[in-house]
PDB file of C-alpha atoms and ligand atoms in Angstrom:
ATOM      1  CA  UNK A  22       7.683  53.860  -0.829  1.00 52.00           C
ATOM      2  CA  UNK A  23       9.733  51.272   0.584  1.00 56.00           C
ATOM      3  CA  UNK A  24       7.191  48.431  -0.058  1.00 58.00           C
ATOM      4  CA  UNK A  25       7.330  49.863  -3.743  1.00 59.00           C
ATOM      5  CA  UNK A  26      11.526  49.691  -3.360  1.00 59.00           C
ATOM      6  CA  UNK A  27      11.282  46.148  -1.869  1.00 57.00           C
ATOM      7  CA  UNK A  28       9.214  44.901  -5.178  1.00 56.00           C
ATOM      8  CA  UNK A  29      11.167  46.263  -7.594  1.00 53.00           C
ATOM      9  CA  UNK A  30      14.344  44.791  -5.836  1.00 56.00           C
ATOM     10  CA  UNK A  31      12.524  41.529  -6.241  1.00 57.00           C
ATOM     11  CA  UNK A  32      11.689  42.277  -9.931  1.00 48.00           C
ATOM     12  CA  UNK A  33      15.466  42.665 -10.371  1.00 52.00           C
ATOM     13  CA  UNK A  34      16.708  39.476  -7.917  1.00 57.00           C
ATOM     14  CA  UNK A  35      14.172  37.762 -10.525  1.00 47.00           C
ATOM     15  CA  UNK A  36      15.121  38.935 -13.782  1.00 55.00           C
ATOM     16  CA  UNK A  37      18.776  38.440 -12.387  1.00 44.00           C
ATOM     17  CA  UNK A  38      18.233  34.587 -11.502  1.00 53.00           C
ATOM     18  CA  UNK A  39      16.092  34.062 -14.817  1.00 41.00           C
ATOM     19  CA  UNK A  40      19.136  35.440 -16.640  1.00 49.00           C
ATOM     20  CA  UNK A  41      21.751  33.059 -14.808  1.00 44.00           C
ATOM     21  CA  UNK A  42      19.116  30.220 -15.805  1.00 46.00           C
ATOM     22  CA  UNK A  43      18.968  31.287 -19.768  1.00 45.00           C
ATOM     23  CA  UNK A  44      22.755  31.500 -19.352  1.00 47.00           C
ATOM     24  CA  UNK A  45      23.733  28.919 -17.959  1.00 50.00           C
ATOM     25  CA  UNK A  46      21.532  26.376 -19.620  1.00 52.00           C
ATOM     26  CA  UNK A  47      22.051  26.433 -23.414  1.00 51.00           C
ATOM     27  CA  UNK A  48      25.955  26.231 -21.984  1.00 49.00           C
ATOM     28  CA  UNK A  49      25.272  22.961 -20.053  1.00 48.00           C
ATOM     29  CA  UNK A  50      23.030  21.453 -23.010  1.00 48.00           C
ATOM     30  CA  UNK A  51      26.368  22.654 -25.546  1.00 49.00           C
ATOM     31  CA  UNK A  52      28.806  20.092 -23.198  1.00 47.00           C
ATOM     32  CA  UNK A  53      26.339  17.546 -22.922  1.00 50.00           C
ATOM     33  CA  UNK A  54      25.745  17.362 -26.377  1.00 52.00           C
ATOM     34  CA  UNK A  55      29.573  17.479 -27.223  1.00 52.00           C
ATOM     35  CA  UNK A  56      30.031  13.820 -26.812  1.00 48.00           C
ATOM     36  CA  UNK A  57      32.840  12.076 -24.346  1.00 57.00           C
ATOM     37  CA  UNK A  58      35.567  10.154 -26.839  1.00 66.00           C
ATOM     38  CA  UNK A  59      34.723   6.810 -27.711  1.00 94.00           C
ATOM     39  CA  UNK A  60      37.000   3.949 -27.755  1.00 96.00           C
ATOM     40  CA  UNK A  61      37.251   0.646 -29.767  1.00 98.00           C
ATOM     41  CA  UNK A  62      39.866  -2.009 -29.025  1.00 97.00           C
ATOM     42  CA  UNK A  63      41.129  -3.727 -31.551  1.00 98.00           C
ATOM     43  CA  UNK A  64      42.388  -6.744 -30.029  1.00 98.00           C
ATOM     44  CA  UNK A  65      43.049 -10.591 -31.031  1.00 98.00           C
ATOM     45  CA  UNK A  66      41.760  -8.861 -34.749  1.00 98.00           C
ATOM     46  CA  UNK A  67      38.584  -7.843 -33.703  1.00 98.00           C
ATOM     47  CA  UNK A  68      36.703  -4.515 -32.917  1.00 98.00           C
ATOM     48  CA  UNK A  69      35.566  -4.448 -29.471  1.00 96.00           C
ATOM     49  CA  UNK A  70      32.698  -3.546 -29.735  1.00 96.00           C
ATOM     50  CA  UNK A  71      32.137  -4.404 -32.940  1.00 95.00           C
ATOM     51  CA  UNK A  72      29.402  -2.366 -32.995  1.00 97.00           C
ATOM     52  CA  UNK A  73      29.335   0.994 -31.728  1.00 97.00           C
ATOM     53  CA  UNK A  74      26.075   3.649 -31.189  1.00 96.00           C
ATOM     54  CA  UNK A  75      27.225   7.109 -30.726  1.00 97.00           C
ATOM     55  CA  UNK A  76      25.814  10.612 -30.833  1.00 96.00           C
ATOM     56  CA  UNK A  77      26.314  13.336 -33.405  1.00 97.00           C
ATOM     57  CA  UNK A  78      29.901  14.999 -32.904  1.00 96.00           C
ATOM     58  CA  UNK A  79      31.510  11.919 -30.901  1.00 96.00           C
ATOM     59  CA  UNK A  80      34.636  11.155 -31.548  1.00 97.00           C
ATOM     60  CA  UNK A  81      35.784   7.614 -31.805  1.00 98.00           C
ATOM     61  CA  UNK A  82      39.465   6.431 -31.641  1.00 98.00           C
ATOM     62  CA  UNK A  83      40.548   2.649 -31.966  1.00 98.00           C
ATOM     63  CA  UNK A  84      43.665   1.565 -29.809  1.00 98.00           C
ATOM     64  CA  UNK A  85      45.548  -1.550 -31.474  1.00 98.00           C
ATOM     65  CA  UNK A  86      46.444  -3.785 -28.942  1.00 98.00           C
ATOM     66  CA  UNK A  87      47.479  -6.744 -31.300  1.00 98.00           C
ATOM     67  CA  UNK A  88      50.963  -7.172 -32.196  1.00 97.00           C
ATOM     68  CA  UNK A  89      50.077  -7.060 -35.801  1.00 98.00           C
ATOM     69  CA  UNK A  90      49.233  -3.729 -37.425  1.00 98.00           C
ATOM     70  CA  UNK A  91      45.700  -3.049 -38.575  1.00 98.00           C
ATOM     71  CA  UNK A  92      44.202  -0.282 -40.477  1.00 98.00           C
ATOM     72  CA  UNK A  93      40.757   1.164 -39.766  1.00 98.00           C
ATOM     73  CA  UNK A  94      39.366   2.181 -43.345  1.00 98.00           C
ATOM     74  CA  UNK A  95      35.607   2.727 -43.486  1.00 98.00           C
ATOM     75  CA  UNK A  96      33.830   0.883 -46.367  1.00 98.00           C
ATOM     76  CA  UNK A  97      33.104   3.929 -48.143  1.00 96.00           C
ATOM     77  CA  UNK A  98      36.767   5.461 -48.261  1.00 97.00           C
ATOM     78  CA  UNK A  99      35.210   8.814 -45.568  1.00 98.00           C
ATOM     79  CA  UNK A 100      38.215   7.882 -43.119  1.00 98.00           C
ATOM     80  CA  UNK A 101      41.347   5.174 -43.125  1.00 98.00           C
ATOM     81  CA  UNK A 102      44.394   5.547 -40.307  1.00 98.00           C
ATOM     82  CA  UNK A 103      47.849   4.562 -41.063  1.00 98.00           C
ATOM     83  CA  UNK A 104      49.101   1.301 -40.442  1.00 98.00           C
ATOM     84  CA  UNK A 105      48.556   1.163 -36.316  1.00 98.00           C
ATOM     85  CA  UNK A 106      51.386  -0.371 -34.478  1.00 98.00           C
ATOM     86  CA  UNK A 107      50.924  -2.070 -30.918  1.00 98.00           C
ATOM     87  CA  UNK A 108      48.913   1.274 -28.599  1.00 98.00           C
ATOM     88  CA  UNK A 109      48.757   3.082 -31.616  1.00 98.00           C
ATOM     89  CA  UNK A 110      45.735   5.232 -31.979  1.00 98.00           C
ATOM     90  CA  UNK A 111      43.794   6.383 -34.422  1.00 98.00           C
ATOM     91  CA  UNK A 112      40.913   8.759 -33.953  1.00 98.00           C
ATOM     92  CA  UNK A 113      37.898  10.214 -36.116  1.00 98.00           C
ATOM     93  CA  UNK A 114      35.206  12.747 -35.342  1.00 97.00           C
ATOM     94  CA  UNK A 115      31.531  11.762 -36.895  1.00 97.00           C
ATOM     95  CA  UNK A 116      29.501  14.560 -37.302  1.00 97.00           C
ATOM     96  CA  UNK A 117      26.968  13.716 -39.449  1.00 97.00           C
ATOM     97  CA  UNK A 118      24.368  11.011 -38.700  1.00 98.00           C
ATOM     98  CA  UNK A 119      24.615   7.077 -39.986  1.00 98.00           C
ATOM     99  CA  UNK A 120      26.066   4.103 -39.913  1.00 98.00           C
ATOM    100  CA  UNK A 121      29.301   3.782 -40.757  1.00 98.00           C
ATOM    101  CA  UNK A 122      30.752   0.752 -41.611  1.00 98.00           C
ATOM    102  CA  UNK A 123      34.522  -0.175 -41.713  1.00 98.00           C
ATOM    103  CA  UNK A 124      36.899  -2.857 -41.573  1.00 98.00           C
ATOM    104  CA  UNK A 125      41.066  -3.664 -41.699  1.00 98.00           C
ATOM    105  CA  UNK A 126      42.836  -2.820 -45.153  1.00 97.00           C
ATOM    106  CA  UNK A 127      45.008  -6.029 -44.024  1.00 98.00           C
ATOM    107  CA  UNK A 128      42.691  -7.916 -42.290  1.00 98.00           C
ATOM    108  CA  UNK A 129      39.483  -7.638 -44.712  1.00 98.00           C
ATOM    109  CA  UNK A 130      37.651  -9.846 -42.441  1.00 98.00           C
ATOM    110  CA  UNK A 131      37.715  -7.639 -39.220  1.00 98.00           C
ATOM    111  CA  UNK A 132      34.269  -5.677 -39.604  1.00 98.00           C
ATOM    112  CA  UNK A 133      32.672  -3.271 -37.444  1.00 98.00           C
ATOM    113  CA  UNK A 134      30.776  -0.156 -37.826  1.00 98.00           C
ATOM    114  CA  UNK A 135      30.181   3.011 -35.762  1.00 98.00           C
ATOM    115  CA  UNK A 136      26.190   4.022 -35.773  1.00 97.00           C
ATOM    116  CA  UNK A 137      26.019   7.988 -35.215  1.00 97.00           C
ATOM    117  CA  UNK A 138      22.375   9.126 -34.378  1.00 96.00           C
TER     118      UNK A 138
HETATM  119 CU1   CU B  27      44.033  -5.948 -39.204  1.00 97.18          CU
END
């Protein structure tokens, strides 16, 4: 009787800790797949980087920090900021996979592109 008490306690302990495993994981997976933000600099009118590889759901904000404005406008008209002053930001989630290219509205020959995979 109390051997048969002591097994099904460990039955339970086991189902218990299984449980806290099946719980706990797809949670963990959730925030690691919920990408940190991304920066680009924009500085001396270029993207730093110029290229950027990010995953599914990142988003990506560009800091000016020119003394000229800029504009971030992606080649195929999906995003495009205001006119960024000096430390302004602009941000943009991707959350479909590509490459996404984009430049400045002012400064047509600043390029860069943000790869989401
Ligand atoms: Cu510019």
């Amino acid at each position: 009787m109390r051997r048969k008490l002591f097994f099904t306690g460990s039955i339970v302990a086991l189902s218990l800790a299984l449980a806290v495993v099946l719980i706990l994981h797809p949670t963990r997976a959730r925030s690691e797949a919920a990408a940190s933000p991304t920066e680009v600099r924009v500085d001396n009118f270029t993207f730093g980087p110029d290229t950027l590889t990010v995953p599914v759901n990142s988003t990506v904000t560009w800091v000016n920090k020119d003394d000229v404005p800029h504009v971030i406008s992606s080649n195929d008209g999906l995003f495009k900021s205001k006119a960024l002053d000096t430390d302004d930001k602009y941000s943009y989630t991707f959350s479909k996979a590509g490459t996404y290219s984009y430049y400045c509205s002012i400064h047509p020959k600043m390029v860069g592109k943000v790869i989401v995979q």
